[in-house]
Coordinates of C-alpha atoms in Angstrom, one line a residue:
Chain I
M1 CA -34.6 -3.0 -16.5
K2 CA -33.0 -4.5 -19.6
L3 CA -29.4 -5.5 -20.1
K4 CA -28.0 -3.9 -23.2
K5 CA -24.4 -4.8 -23.2
F6 CA -21.5 -6.4 -21.4
L7 CA -18.1 -4.7 -21.1
L8 CA -15.0 -6.4 -20.0
R9 CA -12.5 -4.9 -17.6
Y10 CA -9.1 -6.6 -17.3
Y11 CA -7.5 -4.7 -14.4
P12 CA -8.8 -5.1 -11.9
P13 CA -10.9 -8.0 -13.3
G14 CA -14.6 -7.1 -13.7
V15 CA -17.6 -7.2 -15.9
I16 CA -19.6 -4.0 -16.5
L17 CA -23.3 -4.3 -17.2
L18 CA -24.9 -1.6 -19.3
Y19 CA -28.6 -1.6 -18.9
E20 CA -31.7 0.5 -19.6
Q21 CA -34.4 1.5 -17.2
Q22 CA -37.3 3.7 -18.2
G23 CA -35.4 5.0 -21.2
Q24 CA -32.3 5.9 -19.2
Q25 CA -28.9 4.2 -19.6
Y26 CA -27.2 2.9 -16.5
Q27 CA -24.2 0.8 -15.6
R28 CA -23.4 -1.6 -12.9
T29 CA -20.0 -3.2 -12.2
L30 CA -19.4 -6.7 -11.1
D31 CA -15.9 -6.6 -9.5
L32 CA -14.2 -9.9 -9.6
L33 CA -11.1 -8.8 -7.6
D34 CA -10.4 -12.3 -6.3
L35 CA -10.3 -13.9 -9.7
R36 CA -7.2 -16.1 -10.1
P37 CA -6.0 -18.4 -12.8
G38 CA -7.3 -21.3 -10.7
T39 CA -10.7 -19.9 -10.1
D40 CA -13.6 -22.4 -10.5
V41 CA -15.4 -20.6 -13.4
E42 CA -18.6 -22.6 -13.2
A43 CA -19.1 -22.0 -9.6
L44 CA -18.4 -18.3 -10.1
V45 CA -20.9 -18.0 -12.9
A46 CA -23.6 -19.8 -10.9
Q47 CA -23.0 -17.4 -8.0
I48 CA -23.2 -14.3 -10.2
M49 CA -26.3 -15.5 -12.0
Q50 CA -28.0 -16.1 -8.6
S51 CA -27.2 -12.7 -7.2
E52 CA -27.6 -10.4 -10.2
P53 CA -31.2 -9.9 -11.4
L54 CA -30.1 -8.3 -14.7
L55 CA -28.7 -11.6 -15.8
T56 CA -31.3 -14.0 -17.2
E57 CA -30.6 -17.6 -18.0
N58 CA -30.0 -16.9 -21.7
R59 CA -27.0 -14.7 -20.7
R60 CA -25.2 -17.5 -18.9
K61 CA -23.2 -18.6 -21.9
H62 CA -22.0 -15.1 -22.7
L63 CA -21.0 -14.4 -19.1
R64 CA -19.1 -17.7 -18.9
G65 CA -17.2 -16.7 -22.0
L66 CA -16.3 -13.3 -20.6
I67 CA -15.0 -14.8 -17.3
L68 CA -13.0 -17.4 -19.2
K69 CA -11.4 -14.5 -21.1
L70 CA -10.5 -12.8 -17.8
V71 CA -9.0 -16.0 -16.5
E72 CA -7.0 -16.5 -19.7
K73 CA -5.6 -13.0 -19.4
Q74 CA -4.5 -13.8 -15.9
K75 CA -2.8 -17.0 -17.0
E76 CA -1.0 -15.1 -19.8
Q77 CA 0.5 -12.9 -17.2
E78 CA 1.7 -15.7 -15.0
Q79 CA 3.4 -17.4 -17.9
N80 CA 4.8 -14.3 -19.7
R81 CA 7.3 -12.6 -17.6
R82 CA 9.2 -10.7 -20.2
E83 CA 12.3 -8.7 -20.3
F84 CA 12.1 -5.0 -20.8
V85 CA 14.4 -3.4 -23.4
L86 CA 15.2 0.2 -23.8
L87 CA 13.0 1.5 -26.6
R88 CA 14.0 5.2 -26.6
V89 CA 15.9 7.9 -24.7
L90 CA 14.1 11.2 -24.8
R91 CA 16.1 14.3 -24.2
A92 CA 12.9 15.5 -22.8
H93 CA 13.6 18.7 -20.9
V94 CA 16.4 21.3 -20.3
L95 CA 16.1 20.7 -16.5
P96 CA 15.3 17.7 -14.3
L97 CA 12.0 15.9 -14.6
T98 CA 9.6 15.6 -11.8
N99 CA 6.7 13.2 -12.4
C100 CA 5.5 11.1 -15.4
A101 CA 2.2 9.4 -16.2
F102 CA 0.5 7.3 -18.9
N103 CA -3.0 7.8 -20.3
K104 CA -5.1 4.7 -19.9
S105 CA -4.5 3.1 -23.3
G106 CA -0.8 3.9 -22.9
S107 CA -0.6 5.6 -26.3
M108 CA 0.6 8.8 -24.7
F109 CA 2.4 9.9 -21.6
I110 CA 3.3 13.1 -19.9
T111 CA 6.4 14.4 -18.2
G112 CA 6.7 17.4 -15.8
S113 CA 9.9 19.4 -15.3
Y114 CA 11.8 22.0 -13.5
D115 CA 11.9 23.8 -16.9
R116 CA 8.3 24.9 -16.2
T117 CA 6.7 22.8 -18.9
C118 CA 4.8 19.6 -19.2
K119 CA 5.3 17.6 -22.4
V120 CA 3.0 15.1 -24.0
W121 CA 4.7 12.2 -25.8
S122 CA 3.7 9.4 -28.2
T123 CA 4.7 6.1 -26.6
A124 CA 5.2 4.3 -29.8
T125 CA 7.3 6.9 -31.7
G126 CA 8.8 9.0 -28.9
E127 CA 7.5 12.0 -30.7
E128 CA 6.8 15.1 -28.7
L129 CA 3.1 15.8 -29.3
H130 CA 2.7 19.0 -27.3
T131 CA 4.5 21.2 -24.9
L132 CA 2.2 22.6 -22.3
E133 CA 3.7 26.0 -21.6
G134 CA 2.5 28.8 -19.3
H135 CA 3.5 27.9 -15.8
K136 CA 6.0 30.3 -14.2
N137 CA 7.7 27.8 -12.0
V138 CA 8.4 24.1 -11.6
V139 CA 5.7 21.7 -12.9
Y140 CA 5.7 19.2 -10.1
A141 CA 2.5 17.2 -10.2
I142 CA 0.7 16.0 -13.3
A143 CA -2.1 13.7 -14.2
F144 CA -4.4 12.4 -17.0
N145 CA -8.1 12.1 -16.3
N146 CA -8.0 8.4 -16.8
P147 CA -9.8 6.3 -17.9
F148 CA -11.0 9.0 -20.4
G149 CA -7.5 10.5 -21.1
D150 CA -8.7 13.6 -22.9
K151 CA -7.6 16.0 -20.2
I152 CA -4.4 16.7 -18.3
V153 CA -3.9 18.6 -15.1
T154 CA -0.6 20.2 -14.0
G155 CA 0.2 21.6 -10.6
S156 CA 3.1 24.0 -10.2
F157 CA 5.3 25.7 -7.7
D158 CA 3.8 28.9 -9.2
K159 CA 0.8 28.2 -7.0
T160 CA -1.5 27.5 -9.9
C161 CA -2.9 24.5 -11.5
K162 CA -3.8 24.3 -15.2
L163 CA -6.3 22.1 -17.0
W164 CA -5.3 21.2 -20.6
D165 CA -6.8 19.4 -23.6
A166 CA -4.7 16.2 -24.0
N167 CA -5.3 16.0 -27.7
T168 CA -4.7 19.5 -28.8
G169 CA -2.5 20.8 -25.9
A170 CA -4.8 23.8 -25.6
L171 CA -5.3 25.4 -22.1
H172 CA -8.8 25.0 -20.7
Y173 CA -8.4 26.8 -17.4
T174 CA -5.9 28.1 -14.9
L175 CA -7.0 27.3 -11.4
R176 CA -6.0 30.0 -9.0
G177 CA -6.5 30.1 -5.2
H178 CA -3.6 28.3 -3.5
Q179 CA -1.2 30.5 -1.6
T180 CA 1.9 28.3 -2.0
E181 CA 3.3 25.5 -4.2
I182 CA 1.0 22.9 -5.5
V183 CA 2.6 19.5 -5.0
C184 CA -0.1 16.9 -5.6
V185 CA -3.0 16.7 -8.1
S186 CA -5.6 14.2 -9.1
F187 CA -8.7 13.8 -11.2
S188 CA -11.7 12.0 -9.6
P189 CA -12.3 8.7 -11.5
Q190 CA -15.5 10.2 -13.0
S191 CA -13.4 13.2 -14.2
D192 CA -15.8 15.8 -12.8
L193 CA -13.4 17.0 -10.0
I194 CA -9.8 17.9 -9.7
A195 CA -8.1 17.8 -6.3
T196 CA -5.0 19.8 -5.5
G197 CA -2.8 19.7 -2.4
S198 CA -0.4 22.5 -1.4
M199 CA 2.4 23.4 0.9
E200 CA 0.1 25.8 2.7
N201 CA -1.8 22.9 4.5
T202 CA -4.9 23.0 2.4
A203 CA -6.3 20.9 -0.4
K204 CA -8.9 22.2 -2.9
L205 CA -11.5 20.7 -5.1
W206 CA -12.2 22.2 -8.5
D207 CA -15.0 21.7 -11.0
V208 CA -13.5 20.3 -14.3
E209 CA -16.3 21.5 -16.5
Y210 CA -16.4 25.1 -15.3
G211 CA -12.9 25.6 -14.0
T212 CA -14.2 26.9 -10.7
E213 CA -13.3 26.2 -7.1
R214 CA -15.7 23.8 -5.4
G215 CA -14.2 24.1 -1.9
T216 CA -11.2 24.1 0.4
L217 CA -10.4 21.2 2.7
Y218 CA -9.3 22.7 6.0
G219 CA -7.9 20.6 8.8
H220 CA -4.2 19.7 8.2
S221 CA -1.7 21.8 10.0
A222 CA 1.2 21.2 7.6
E223 CA 2.0 20.5 4.0
I224 CA -0.2 18.1 2.0
V225 CA 2.0 15.9 -0.1
S226 CA -0.3 13.1 -1.2
L227 CA -3.9 12.8 -2.2
H228 CA -6.1 10.1 -3.8
F229 CA -9.8 9.6 -4.7
N230 CA -11.5 6.3 -4.0
A231 CA -12.9 4.5 -7.1
Q232 CA -16.4 5.8 -6.5
G233 CA -15.1 9.4 -6.3
N234 CA -17.0 10.2 -3.1
L235 CA -14.1 10.1 -0.8
M236 CA -10.5 11.4 -0.9
V237 CA -7.5 10.7 1.3
T238 CA -4.8 13.2 2.0
G239 CA -1.4 12.6 3.6
S240 CA 0.4 15.5 5.4
F241 CA 3.6 16.5 7.0
D242 CA 1.5 17.0 10.2
H243 CA 1.8 13.2 10.6
D244 CA -1.9 12.6 9.9
S245 CA -3.9 11.4 7.0
R246 CA -7.5 12.5 6.5
I247 CA -10.5 11.2 4.7
W248 CA -12.8 13.7 3.1
D249 CA -16.3 13.7 1.7
T250 CA -15.7 15.1 -1.8
R251 CA -19.4 16.2 -2.1
T252 CA -19.4 18.4 1.1
G253 CA -15.7 19.0 1.5
T254 CA -15.9 17.9 5.2
C255 CA -13.3 15.8 7.0
V256 CA -14.8 12.4 7.7
H257 CA -11.9 10.9 9.6
R258 CA -8.6 12.0 11.0
L259 CA -6.2 9.1 10.8
Q260 CA -3.8 9.6 13.7
G261 CA -0.9 7.3 14.6
H262 CA 2.2 8.0 12.6
T263 CA 4.9 9.8 14.6
G264 CA 6.5 11.4 11.5
E265 CA 5.5 13.1 8.3
V266 CA 3.2 11.1 6.0
S267 CA 4.8 10.6 2.6
S268 CA 2.2 8.8 0.6
T269 CA -1.4 7.5 0.9
Q270 CA -3.8 5.5 -1.3
F271 CA -7.2 3.7 -1.2
N272 CA -7.5 0.1 -2.3
Y273 CA -9.9 -0.5 -5.2
G274 CA -12.7 -1.5 -3.0
G275 CA -12.4 1.7 -1.1
D276 CA -12.8 0.0 2.3
L277 CA -9.1 0.3 3.2
C278 CA -6.3 2.9 2.7
V279 CA -2.6 2.7 3.3
S280 CA -0.2 5.4 4.5
G281 CA 3.6 5.5 4.5
S282 CA 5.6 7.7 6.8
I283 CA 9.0 9.1 7.7
D284 CA 8.5 7.2 11.0
R285 CA 9.6 4.1 9.1
T286 CA 6.2 2.4 9.2
T287 CA 3.3 1.7 6.9
R288 CA -0.2 1.7 8.3
V289 CA -3.4 0.2 7.0
W290 CA -6.7 1.9 7.9
D291 CA -10.3 1.0 8.0
V292 CA -11.9 3.7 5.9
R293 CA -15.4 3.4 7.4
M294 CA -14.3 3.4 11.0
G295 CA -11.3 5.6 10.6
K296 CA -9.3 3.1 12.7
C297 CA -5.8 1.8 12.2
L298 CA -5.9 -1.9 11.4
S299 CA -2.3 -2.7 11.3
V300 CA 1.2 -1.2 11.5
K301 CA 4.0 -2.6 9.3
Q302 CA 7.5 -2.1 10.9
G303 CA 9.8 -4.0 8.6
H304 CA 11.7 -1.0 7.2
T305 CA 14.8 0.4 8.8
D306 CA 14.5 3.9 7.4
E307 CA 11.8 6.3 6.1
V308 CA 9.0 5.0 4.1
L309 CA 8.8 7.2 1.0
D310 CA 6.0 5.6 -1.1
V311 CA 3.2 3.1 -0.8
C312 CA 0.6 1.7 -3.1
F313 CA -1.9 -1.1 -3.6
D314 CA -2.1 -3.3 -6.7
S315 CA -5.1 -2.6 -8.9
A316 CA -7.3 -5.2 -7.3
G317 CA -6.2 -4.4 -3.8
T318 CA -4.8 -7.9 -3.2
N319 CA -1.3 -6.7 -2.1
F320 CA 0.3 -3.5 -1.2
V321 CA 3.9 -2.4 -1.4
S322 CA 6.1 0.1 0.5
A323 CA 9.3 1.7 -0.7
S324 CA 11.9 3.0 1.7
A325 CA 15.0 5.1 2.1
D326 CA 16.6 1.9 3.5
G327 CA 16.9 0.8 -0.2
T328 CA 14.3 -1.9 -0.1
A329 CA 10.7 -2.4 -1.0
R330 CA 8.3 -4.8 0.8
V331 CA 5.1 -6.4 -0.5
Y332 CA 2.4 -7.3 2.0
S333 CA -0.8 -9.4 1.5
T334 CA -3.7 -7.2 2.2
R335 CA -5.8 -10.0 3.7
T336 CA -3.3 -11.7 6.0
G337 CA -0.9 -8.7 6.5
A338 CA 2.0 -11.1 5.9
C339 CA 5.1 -9.7 4.2
L340 CA 5.3 -11.7 1.0
D341 CA 8.5 -10.2 -0.5
T342 CA 11.4 -8.0 0.5
Y343 CA 13.2 -6.5 -2.5
V344 CA 16.8 -6.1 -1.7
G345 CA 19.3 -4.9 -4.3
H346 CA 19.2 -1.1 -4.8
T347 CA 22.3 0.7 -3.5
G348 CA 20.3 3.9 -2.8
E349 CA 17.0 5.1 -1.5
V350 CA 13.9 3.8 -3.2
S351 CA 11.6 6.8 -3.6
K352 CA 8.9 5.5 -5.9
V353 CA 7.2 2.2 -6.3
S354 CA 4.2 0.7 -8.2
F355 CA 2.7 -2.5 -9.4
N356 CA 2.0 -3.4 -12.9
P357 CA -1.8 -3.4 -13.5
Q358 CA -1.8 -7.2 -13.4
G359 CA -0.2 -7.1 -9.9
T360 CA 2.5 -9.6 -10.9
S361 CA 5.4 -7.2 -11.0
V362 CA 6.7 -4.2 -9.0
I363 CA 8.9 -1.4 -10.3
T364 CA 11.1 0.6 -7.9
A365 CA 12.9 3.8 -8.7
S366 CA 16.0 4.7 -6.8
S367 CA 18.6 7.4 -6.2
D368 CA 21.2 4.7 -7.4
K369 CA 20.2 5.8 -11.0
T370 CA 18.4 2.5 -11.7
C371 CA 14.9 1.1 -11.7
R372 CA 14.4 -2.5 -10.9
V373 CA 11.6 -4.8 -11.9
W374 CA 10.6 -7.5 -9.4
D375 CA 8.4 -10.6 -9.4
V376 CA 5.6 -10.6 -6.9
S377 CA 5.3 -13.9 -5.1
S378 CA 1.7 -14.9 -5.4
A379 CA -0.1 -15.5 -2.1
S380 CA -1.1 -19.0 -3.2
S381 CA 2.5 -20.1 -3.8
Q382 CA 3.3 -18.7 -0.4
G383 CA 0.7 -20.9 1.2
G384 CA 2.3 -24.1 -0.1
G385 CA 5.0 -24.3 2.6
G386 CA 8.5 -23.7 1.5
G387 CA 8.1 -20.2 0.4
G388 CA 6.7 -17.5 2.6
G389 CA 8.4 -15.6 5.3
G390 CA 8.8 -12.6 3.0
E391 CA 12.6 -13.1 2.7
G392 CA 12.7 -13.7 -1.0
G393 CA 11.7 -11.4 -3.8
R394 CA 13.3 -11.9 -7.2
C395 CA 14.7 -9.0 -9.1
S396 CA 13.8 -9.9 -12.7
Q397 CA 15.6 -6.9 -14.2
V398 CA 17.7 -3.8 -13.6
L399 CA 16.9 -0.9 -15.9
E400 CA 20.2 0.9 -16.2
G401 CA 21.3 3.9 -18.2
H402 CA 20.1 7.1 -16.5
T403 CA 23.0 9.2 -15.4
D404 CA 21.3 10.7 -12.3
E405 CA 18.8 9.6 -9.8
I406 CA 15.3 8.5 -11.0
F407 CA 12.4 10.5 -9.6
S408 CA 9.5 8.8 -11.2
C409 CA 8.4 5.6 -13.0
A410 CA 5.2 4.2 -14.4
F411 CA 3.7 1.1 -16.1
N412 CA 1.1 1.4 -18.8
Y413 CA -2.2 -0.4 -18.5
E414 CA -1.1 -3.4 -20.5
G415 CA 2.0 -3.7 -18.3
D416 CA 4.3 -4.0 -21.3
H417 CA 5.8 -0.5 -21.3
I418 CA 7.6 1.4 -18.5
I419 CA 8.6 5.0 -18.5
T420 CA 11.3 6.4 -16.2
G421 CA 11.9 10.1 -15.4
S422 CA 15.2 11.3 -14.1
K423 CA 17.1 14.2 -12.6
D424 CA 19.3 13.8 -15.7
N425 CA 16.7 15.7 -17.7
T426 CA 15.8 12.6 -19.8
C427 CA 13.0 10.2 -19.9
R428 CA 13.4 6.6 -21.0
I429 CA 10.8 4.3 -22.6
W430 CA 11.2 0.6 -21.9
K431 CA 9.3 -2.0 -23.8
A432 CA 8.7 -5.7 -23.0
S433 CA 10.3 -7.9 -25.6
S434 CA 7.9 -10.0 -27.5
Chain C
M1 CA 17.0 11.9 -2.4
G2 CA 13.7 11.6 -4.3
L3 CA 11.0 14.1 -5.0
L4 CA 9.7 14.0 -1.4
S5 CA 13.0 15.3 0.0
L6 CA 12.8 18.1 -2.5
L7 CA 9.5 19.1 -0.8
R8 CA 11.0 18.7 2.6
K9 CA 13.8 21.0 1.6
L10 CA 11.3 23.5 0.2
K11 CA 9.7 24.1 3.6
R12 CA 11.3 26.5 6.1
T13 CA 12.5 24.6 9.1
E14 CA 13.7 26.1 12.4
G15 CA 17.4 25.7 13.0
E16 CA 18.1 25.4 9.2
A17 CA 18.9 27.9 6.5
R18 CA 18.4 27.7 2.8
I19 CA 21.5 28.9 0.8
L20 CA 21.4 29.5 -2.9
V21 CA 24.6 29.2 -4.9
L22 CA 24.5 31.0 -8.2
G23 CA 27.0 32.3 -10.8
L24 CA 27.9 31.8 -14.5
D25 CA 28.7 28.4 -15.9
N26 CA 32.2 27.2 -15.1
A27 CA 32.5 29.5 -12.1
G28 CA 33.1 26.6 -9.8
K29 CA 29.8 26.4 -7.9
T30 CA 29.6 22.6 -7.7
T31 CA 33.3 22.4 -6.8
V32 CA 32.7 24.8 -4.0
L33 CA 29.9 22.7 -2.7
K34 CA 31.7 19.5 -3.0
K35 CA 34.8 20.8 -1.4
L36 CA 32.8 22.1 1.5
S37 CA 31.3 18.6 2.0
D38 CA 34.7 16.9 1.5
D39 CA 33.5 15.1 -1.7
D40 CA 35.8 14.2 -4.5
I41 CA 36.2 17.1 -6.9
S42 CA 38.2 15.4 -9.7
T43 CA 35.2 14.5 -11.9
I44 CA 32.8 17.4 -12.0
T45 CA 30.7 17.9 -15.0
P46 CA 28.5 21.0 -15.9
T47 CA 25.4 21.0 -13.8
Q48 CA 22.3 20.5 -16.0
G49 CA 19.9 21.1 -13.2
F50 CA 20.8 21.4 -9.5
N51 CA 22.7 19.8 -6.7
I52 CA 21.6 19.9 -3.1
K53 CA 23.8 19.3 0.0
S54 CA 23.1 19.6 3.6
L55 CA 26.1 21.1 5.4
N56 CA 26.5 21.2 9.1
H57 CA 28.3 24.2 10.4
D58 CA 28.8 24.1 14.1
G59 CA 25.5 22.5 14.8
F60 CA 23.6 24.7 12.4
K61 CA 22.2 23.1 9.2
L62 CA 22.6 24.7 5.8
N63 CA 20.6 23.4 2.9
V64 CA 22.7 24.4 0.0
W65 CA 21.3 24.5 -3.5
D66 CA 23.8 24.7 -6.3
I67 CA 22.1 25.7 -9.5
G68 CA 23.4 25.2 -13.0
G69 CA 24.7 28.4 -14.6
Q70 CA 24.7 27.8 -18.3
K71 CA 23.1 30.6 -20.3
A72 CA 20.1 28.6 -21.5
I73 CA 19.1 27.6 -18.0
R74 CA 19.8 30.9 -16.2
P75 CA 16.2 32.1 -16.8
Y76 CA 15.1 29.2 -14.5
W77 CA 17.1 30.5 -11.5
R78 CA 13.9 32.0 -10.3
N79 CA 12.5 28.6 -9.6
Y80 CA 14.7 28.4 -6.6
F81 CA 14.3 31.9 -5.0
E82 CA 11.5 31.0 -2.6
Q83 CA 12.6 31.0 1.1
T84 CA 16.2 31.9 0.4
D85 CA 18.1 32.9 3.6
A86 CA 21.4 33.8 1.9
M87 CA 23.0 33.7 -1.5
V88 CA 26.5 32.7 -2.5
Y89 CA 27.6 34.2 -5.9
V90 CA 30.6 32.5 -7.4
I91 CA 32.9 34.2 -9.9
D92 CA 35.7 32.7 -12.0
S93 CA 38.2 35.5 -11.2
A94 CA 40.4 34.4 -14.1
D95 CA 37.6 34.7 -16.6
R96 CA 38.3 38.4 -17.3
K97 CA 36.2 38.4 -20.5
R98 CA 33.1 37.6 -18.6
I99 CA 33.4 39.9 -15.6
E100 CA 30.9 42.2 -17.2
E101 CA 28.4 39.4 -18.0
T102 CA 28.6 38.0 -14.4
G103 CA 28.2 41.5 -13.1
L104 CA 25.0 42.0 -15.1
E105 CA 23.6 38.7 -13.9
L106 CA 24.3 39.6 -10.3
A107 CA 22.7 43.1 -10.7
D108 CA 19.6 41.4 -12.0
L109 CA 19.5 39.0 -9.0
L110 CA 19.9 41.9 -6.6
E111 CA 16.8 43.5 -8.1
E112 CA 14.7 40.4 -7.6
D113 CA 11.8 40.9 -5.2
K114 CA 12.0 37.5 -3.7
L115 CA 15.7 38.0 -2.9
S116 CA 15.3 41.5 -1.5
G117 CA 17.4 42.0 1.6
V118 CA 19.0 38.5 1.3
P119 CA 22.7 38.6 2.4
V120 CA 25.1 37.9 -0.4
I121 CA 28.6 36.7 -0.4
V122 CA 30.6 36.9 -3.6
L123 CA 33.3 34.2 -3.9
A124 CA 36.2 35.4 -6.0
N125 CA 37.0 31.9 -6.9
K126 CA 40.1 30.4 -8.7
Q127 CA 42.6 32.5 -6.9
D128 CA 45.0 29.6 -7.4
L129 CA 45.3 30.7 -11.0
V130 CA 48.0 33.3 -11.8
T131 CA 45.7 35.3 -14.1
A132 CA 43.0 35.7 -11.4
L133 CA 41.7 39.2 -10.6
S134 CA 42.2 40.2 -7.0
P135 CA 39.1 40.4 -4.8
D136 CA 39.3 44.2 -5.0
E137 CA 39.3 44.2 -8.8
V138 CA 36.3 41.8 -8.7
A139 CA 34.5 44.0 -6.3
D140 CA 35.1 47.0 -8.6
G141 CA 34.2 45.1 -11.7
L142 CA 30.9 44.1 -10.1
N143 CA 30.2 47.4 -8.6
L144 CA 29.7 45.8 -5.2
Y145 CA 30.3 49.0 -3.3
S146 CA 27.0 50.4 -4.5
I147 CA 25.1 47.7 -2.7
R148 CA 23.3 49.3 0.2
D149 CA 20.1 47.3 0.7
R150 CA 21.7 44.1 2.3
P151 CA 24.7 42.8 4.0
W152 CA 27.4 41.7 1.5
Q153 CA 30.9 40.4 1.5
I154 CA 33.6 39.6 -1.0
Q155 CA 35.8 36.6 -0.2
A156 CA 38.8 35.4 -2.2
C157 CA 39.0 31.7 -2.4
S158 CA 40.1 28.6 -4.4
A159 CA 37.5 25.8 -4.4
K160 CA 40.3 23.6 -5.7
T161 CA 42.5 24.0 -2.7
G162 CA 39.7 24.9 -0.3
E163 CA 41.5 28.1 0.7
G164 CA 39.1 30.9 1.8
L165 CA 36.0 28.7 1.8
Q166 CA 35.7 28.3 5.6
D167 CA 36.1 32.1 6.1
G168 CA 33.3 32.6 3.6
M169 CA 31.1 30.1 5.3
E170 CA 31.7 31.7 8.7
W171 CA 30.5 35.1 7.4
L172 CA 27.5 33.4 5.8
V173 CA 26.5 31.5 9.0
K174 CA 26.8 34.7 11.0
Q175 CA 24.2 36.3 8.7
V176 CA 21.6 33.6 8.8
R177 CA 22.0 32.1 12.2
P178 CA 19.5 33.4 14.7
T179 CA 21.3 35.4 17.4
K180 CA 21.9 33.3 20.5
K181 CA 20.1 34.4 23.7

């Protein structure tokens, strides 16, 4: 075994080791999910050196340098909370937008619409790069195969799913097999599989290379509206209107666990980065955290006074956030389960929520025609008395301008651009002021 | 409302009906919808996409989809055909020049597979205007009497004053409501 190269990963923090063994290239990832601006770097380096046989003594200096870089990046984030300004309004579609998504570098993003197209945009110039045409009904669910970003998948109410070349806009495959509307899609992180969820109670797995069906996931008894792969790509979680979530083995297509407990439709599900936990939000007004290995519910969060419409973890899995029809969002510490922040201010339902990749901000999209950006209280500042209790939650900005409700929003990987997609047929690009 | 509620409205639910409101631009579809739900009708702009309202009629829930009628977006009407229980077709009775155009659009709709057998009520709207055609004239202009494959009805109304709307709704609910035991 010989170490060939280090790669740095900022979000979530980690160092990737590329090494050679008997002429073959492999890689191993050192996840540093607990890295904070105040982390004792020397102690961390010593600990890694001890546990990682690939790292010989002469690599110590290099490793220290990389970790210092990661720490610097974290400090940068803490200090730089910047204002977002409207960069561009794109008269994107002739009918309302559905979802929007960035590629990993943030150079491009895509928008889906009721006008049956998906469009590919340049973030910097706002130029329309490609229109992906061919669907015969609403393009509802869309995704890039991040981190690669060379493919796009679109799921439509026309019951098909299409795989496209992100750079040329050419159609690779049309995936046929579902009997009803496709409402959620995802690439596996390795980009070898596509998962689709439909209104007919099934999810399907498809082979990216050949465009063929790999299998159907049977078990849910109602619409599947959410699905996510874990970071390893070996498991998937689905959320359904049958009140359950299910965990599936993506290799065999079998259901590993049925996560029972919600008393209303599940609206959203996601794994944490480590893949040991998943979170689900429900119309029953609660959010549940589940142990993935055991398939057991670890905790029920009951703070919302109306339906929970969206949930997600931050990129390292440190915190998670829930968005509700009660007009608020709530951030919880994954470790302690404590509610760190409650974001109050929207005058309508909050239907979408996500963290920036750094985990320092949250964006919420609402039917009140605005998005809001919020500061996440760090768990450490919570511990120091005074704060805590989850009452606070500062709104750092209101993104105003859309003339109808906002259906979708996303941060790019750097966290310095936001896109918002609205029922008003437009998409807006917001850029952090420098 | 959010995307999730769009999905929830897409599924067929017992005790609820899905109503599609179509017609040319400026026929008054959104005004009809707003008037029925007692919303303010003073500031209505052309619908670029769609509006959805849930109306309660005597304990029965109607999910009403009002779809924009401008020429450029009429080809997308089909997006909304799935699971339709009844259709409301709104006519600007004072727009004599476009009676033929609206008749052709309606004829196309009546030939749609996914809308086959779906009851249709034609609202001869804007009866408050003196130049409005009478419901009989509208029915003639649209060749309604040749419809044989579904229940249909013509109803004179004014979305502005609200006159005729309740009568129309009652006919509609009768068509879609499961018969009581």
